[in-house]
Amino acid sequence: MKKKGKTGNESVRVIPLGGLEQIGMNITAFETETSIVVVDCGLAFPEDDMLGVDLVIPDITYLKDNREKVKGFVITHGHEDHIGSLPYVLQELNVPIYATKLTMAIIENKLKEHNLLNFVKRKVVTYGQYINLGDFRIEFIRTNHSIADSAALALYTPAGVIVHTGDFKVDYTPVFGDTIDLARFGELGKKGVLALMCDSTNVMNPGFTMSERTVGKTFDAIFEENAKNRIIVATFASNVDRVQQIINSARRQNRKVVIEGRSMVNIVNTAVELGYIQVPDNMIISLEEMKNYTDDQLVLITTGSQGEAMAALSRIAASIHRKITIKPGDTVIFSSRPIPGNEKSVSKVMNELSQKGAKVIIQDTHVSGHACQEEIKLIYSLVKPKFAIPVHGEYRHLICQGELAQEMGVPKENVQILSSGEVLELKPDSAKVVGAVQAQGIMVDGLSVGDVGNIVLRDRQHLSENGLLVVVLTLEKGSNTILSGPDIVSRGFVYVRESENLMDECREVVNIALDRLYDRGITDWGRMKTEIKDTLNDYLWKKMKRNPMILPIIMEV
């Protein structure tokens, strides 16, 4: 990258396309006159009002409009909220991906599933390595998180250095690998950092986040207390260090380990192959081999710690798993905290397990992968940024980190709280929002991307709350005389067999409406449908204070 003389015109634009005002769907574009690099490309899971939606992915319209400038995706770590959208986005914007070893292996699993592996350029990056992408030079810095090979990024731009922490914590005793490279953060701080984009997930929690290694001692104690029982542990598939600690505790009791849940099997296989999980030979067995062992010789590691309907543990709890049945005496450990919004689903699974005689344990078998206040302060004190741009959090988290940045010496006017889609222009001495781009989430339903929008969701909401009435008419071609009908079909509105009188009254209401139209000589189908809808709506609201979706269908013979 050529060093430009400081003319005061150097600038870089920071454009978050997701990941603000929410936990999830992290994706940020960094743009100069000739280049764009994109950090992360995550997905979000649907909110309660997104009926039937499977995933939410970022809107990359701005990137597609500027595709000739986009140099690549730079990925901080392998969690779904940072890599989950890549298979969808790469189909529309095929640019190279840069990531650390384990992160890339997890991405490759996803690309394989979507038949994209042979079409996408990939480069594995090591800590301390620089990559040059257009106007940008990017350095990967070692951090700790709840998945190995996590990285922070230093982006060297024409306007100055921007440090992006990714998701991180400061873990002095990590289960795998080395501790976070605080020295490098300090070196960057001494040379001068223009802006810090720091993880805000746990910013409201005082103190420090506990080391992941503390969980291992808790597992040892629980395994000792339940030495005669079969043990089932539910955790996040991507928490490779947690899986390692469960395997360590199982090894001390000479137990065999069964891995269950598609995402868990994929990630554990990848991590074992690459050496990120150490497992003694023949310790992991298949579901079919379980019958050869007694309860005190088995540990099952499964997905479903968040109560997800189709995850392994939920299916086991609901007795719909093909090969695993809960029996009295089983010990089930939830090694995670419910993500906000998932509490009801988790409670439901816990209750179902308890009803079947299982002992459910939720004590101290989880620590967060995100930094609390003191660790965030440590990063600010090392990096000494001129501008603070809080990321990865809901609005309240971003505000809280803005206040913490001010405590650490960042002037109030230099704290930039952005919304997804806003364009922040950074210069060596200034930062201001200069516009906005399209940045709404795009909904994925089954195999369809983007064909479910607000209108479809509104219809689904209406149907779910009020049900459906279909009015069917058959007209004679040419004369538009009614040959049969109106027939009325009801779904989710009333139970038809017990509401025959109501159906007869509805038919009568439709007949009267049609007679009115014929008297005025109106046989236009559009007008007929509108009249049927309006008249029936008025009638049902007056009679029942309910307004089902009314769907008139007119056929011609």
mmCIF file with all atom_site columns, C-alpha atoms in Angstrom, residues 256 258 285-298:
data_model
loop_
_atom_site.group_PDB
_atom_site.id
_atom_site.type_symbol
_atom_site.label_atom_id
_atom_site.label_alt_id
_atom_site.label_comp_id
_atom_site.label_asym_id
_atom_site.label_entity_id
_atom_site.label_seq_id
_atom_site.pdbx_PDB_ins_code
_atom_site.Cartn_x
_atom_site.Cartn_y
_atom_site.Cartn_z
_atom_site.occupancy
_atom_site.B_iso_or_equiv
_atom_site.pdbx_formal_charge
_atom_site.auth_seq_id
_atom_site.auth_comp_id
_atom_site.auth_asym_id
_atom_site.auth_atom_id
_atom_site.pdbx_PDB_model_num
ATOM 1  C CA . LYS A 1 256 ? -17.086 -43.245 25.944 1.00 0.00 ? 256 LYS A CA 1
ATOM 2  C CA . VAL A 1 258 ? -21.251 -39.929 21.682 1.00 0.00 ? 258 VAL A CA 1
ATOM 3  C CA . ILE A 1 285 ? -18.342 -43.961 19.473 1.00 0.00 ? 285 ILE A CA 1
ATOM 4  C CA . SER A 1 286 ? -21.415 -43.932 17.232 1.00 0.00 ? 286 SER A CA 1
ATOM 5  C CA . LEU A 1 287 ? -25.054 -43.933 18.353 1.00 0.00 ? 287 LEU A CA 1
ATOM 6  C CA . GLU A 1 288 ? -25.335 -47.569 17.223 1.00 0.00 ? 288 GLU A CA 1
ATOM 7  C CA . GLU A 1 289 ? -22.497 -48.612 19.570 1.00 0.00 ? 289 GLU A CA 1
ATOM 8  C CA . MET A 1 290 ? -24.184 -47.125 22.673 1.00 0.00 ? 290 MET A CA 1
ATOM 9  C CA . LYS A 1 291 ? -26.041 -50.359 23.377 1.00 0.00 ? 291 LYS A CA 1
ATOM 10 C CA . ASN A 1 292 ? -22.706 -52.109 24.072 1.00 0.00 ? 292 ASN A CA 1
ATOM 11 C CA . TYR A 1 293 ? -22.036 -49.914 27.136 1.00 0.00 ? 293 TYR A CA 1
ATOM 12 C CA . THR A 1 294 ? -23.658 -49.348 30.539 1.00 0.00 ? 294 THR A CA 1
ATOM 13 C CA . ASP A 1 295 ? -24.968 -45.921 31.622 1.00 0.00 ? 295 ASP A CA 1
ATOM 14 C CA . ASP A 1 296 ? -21.920 -45.164 33.773 1.00 0.00 ? 296 ASP A CA 1
ATOM 15 C CA . GLN A 1 297 ? -19.677 -45.650 30.714 1.00 0.00 ? 297 GLN A CA 1
ATOM 16 C CA . LEU A 1 298 ? -21.382 -43.032 28.506 1.00 0.00 ? 298 LEU A CA 1
#
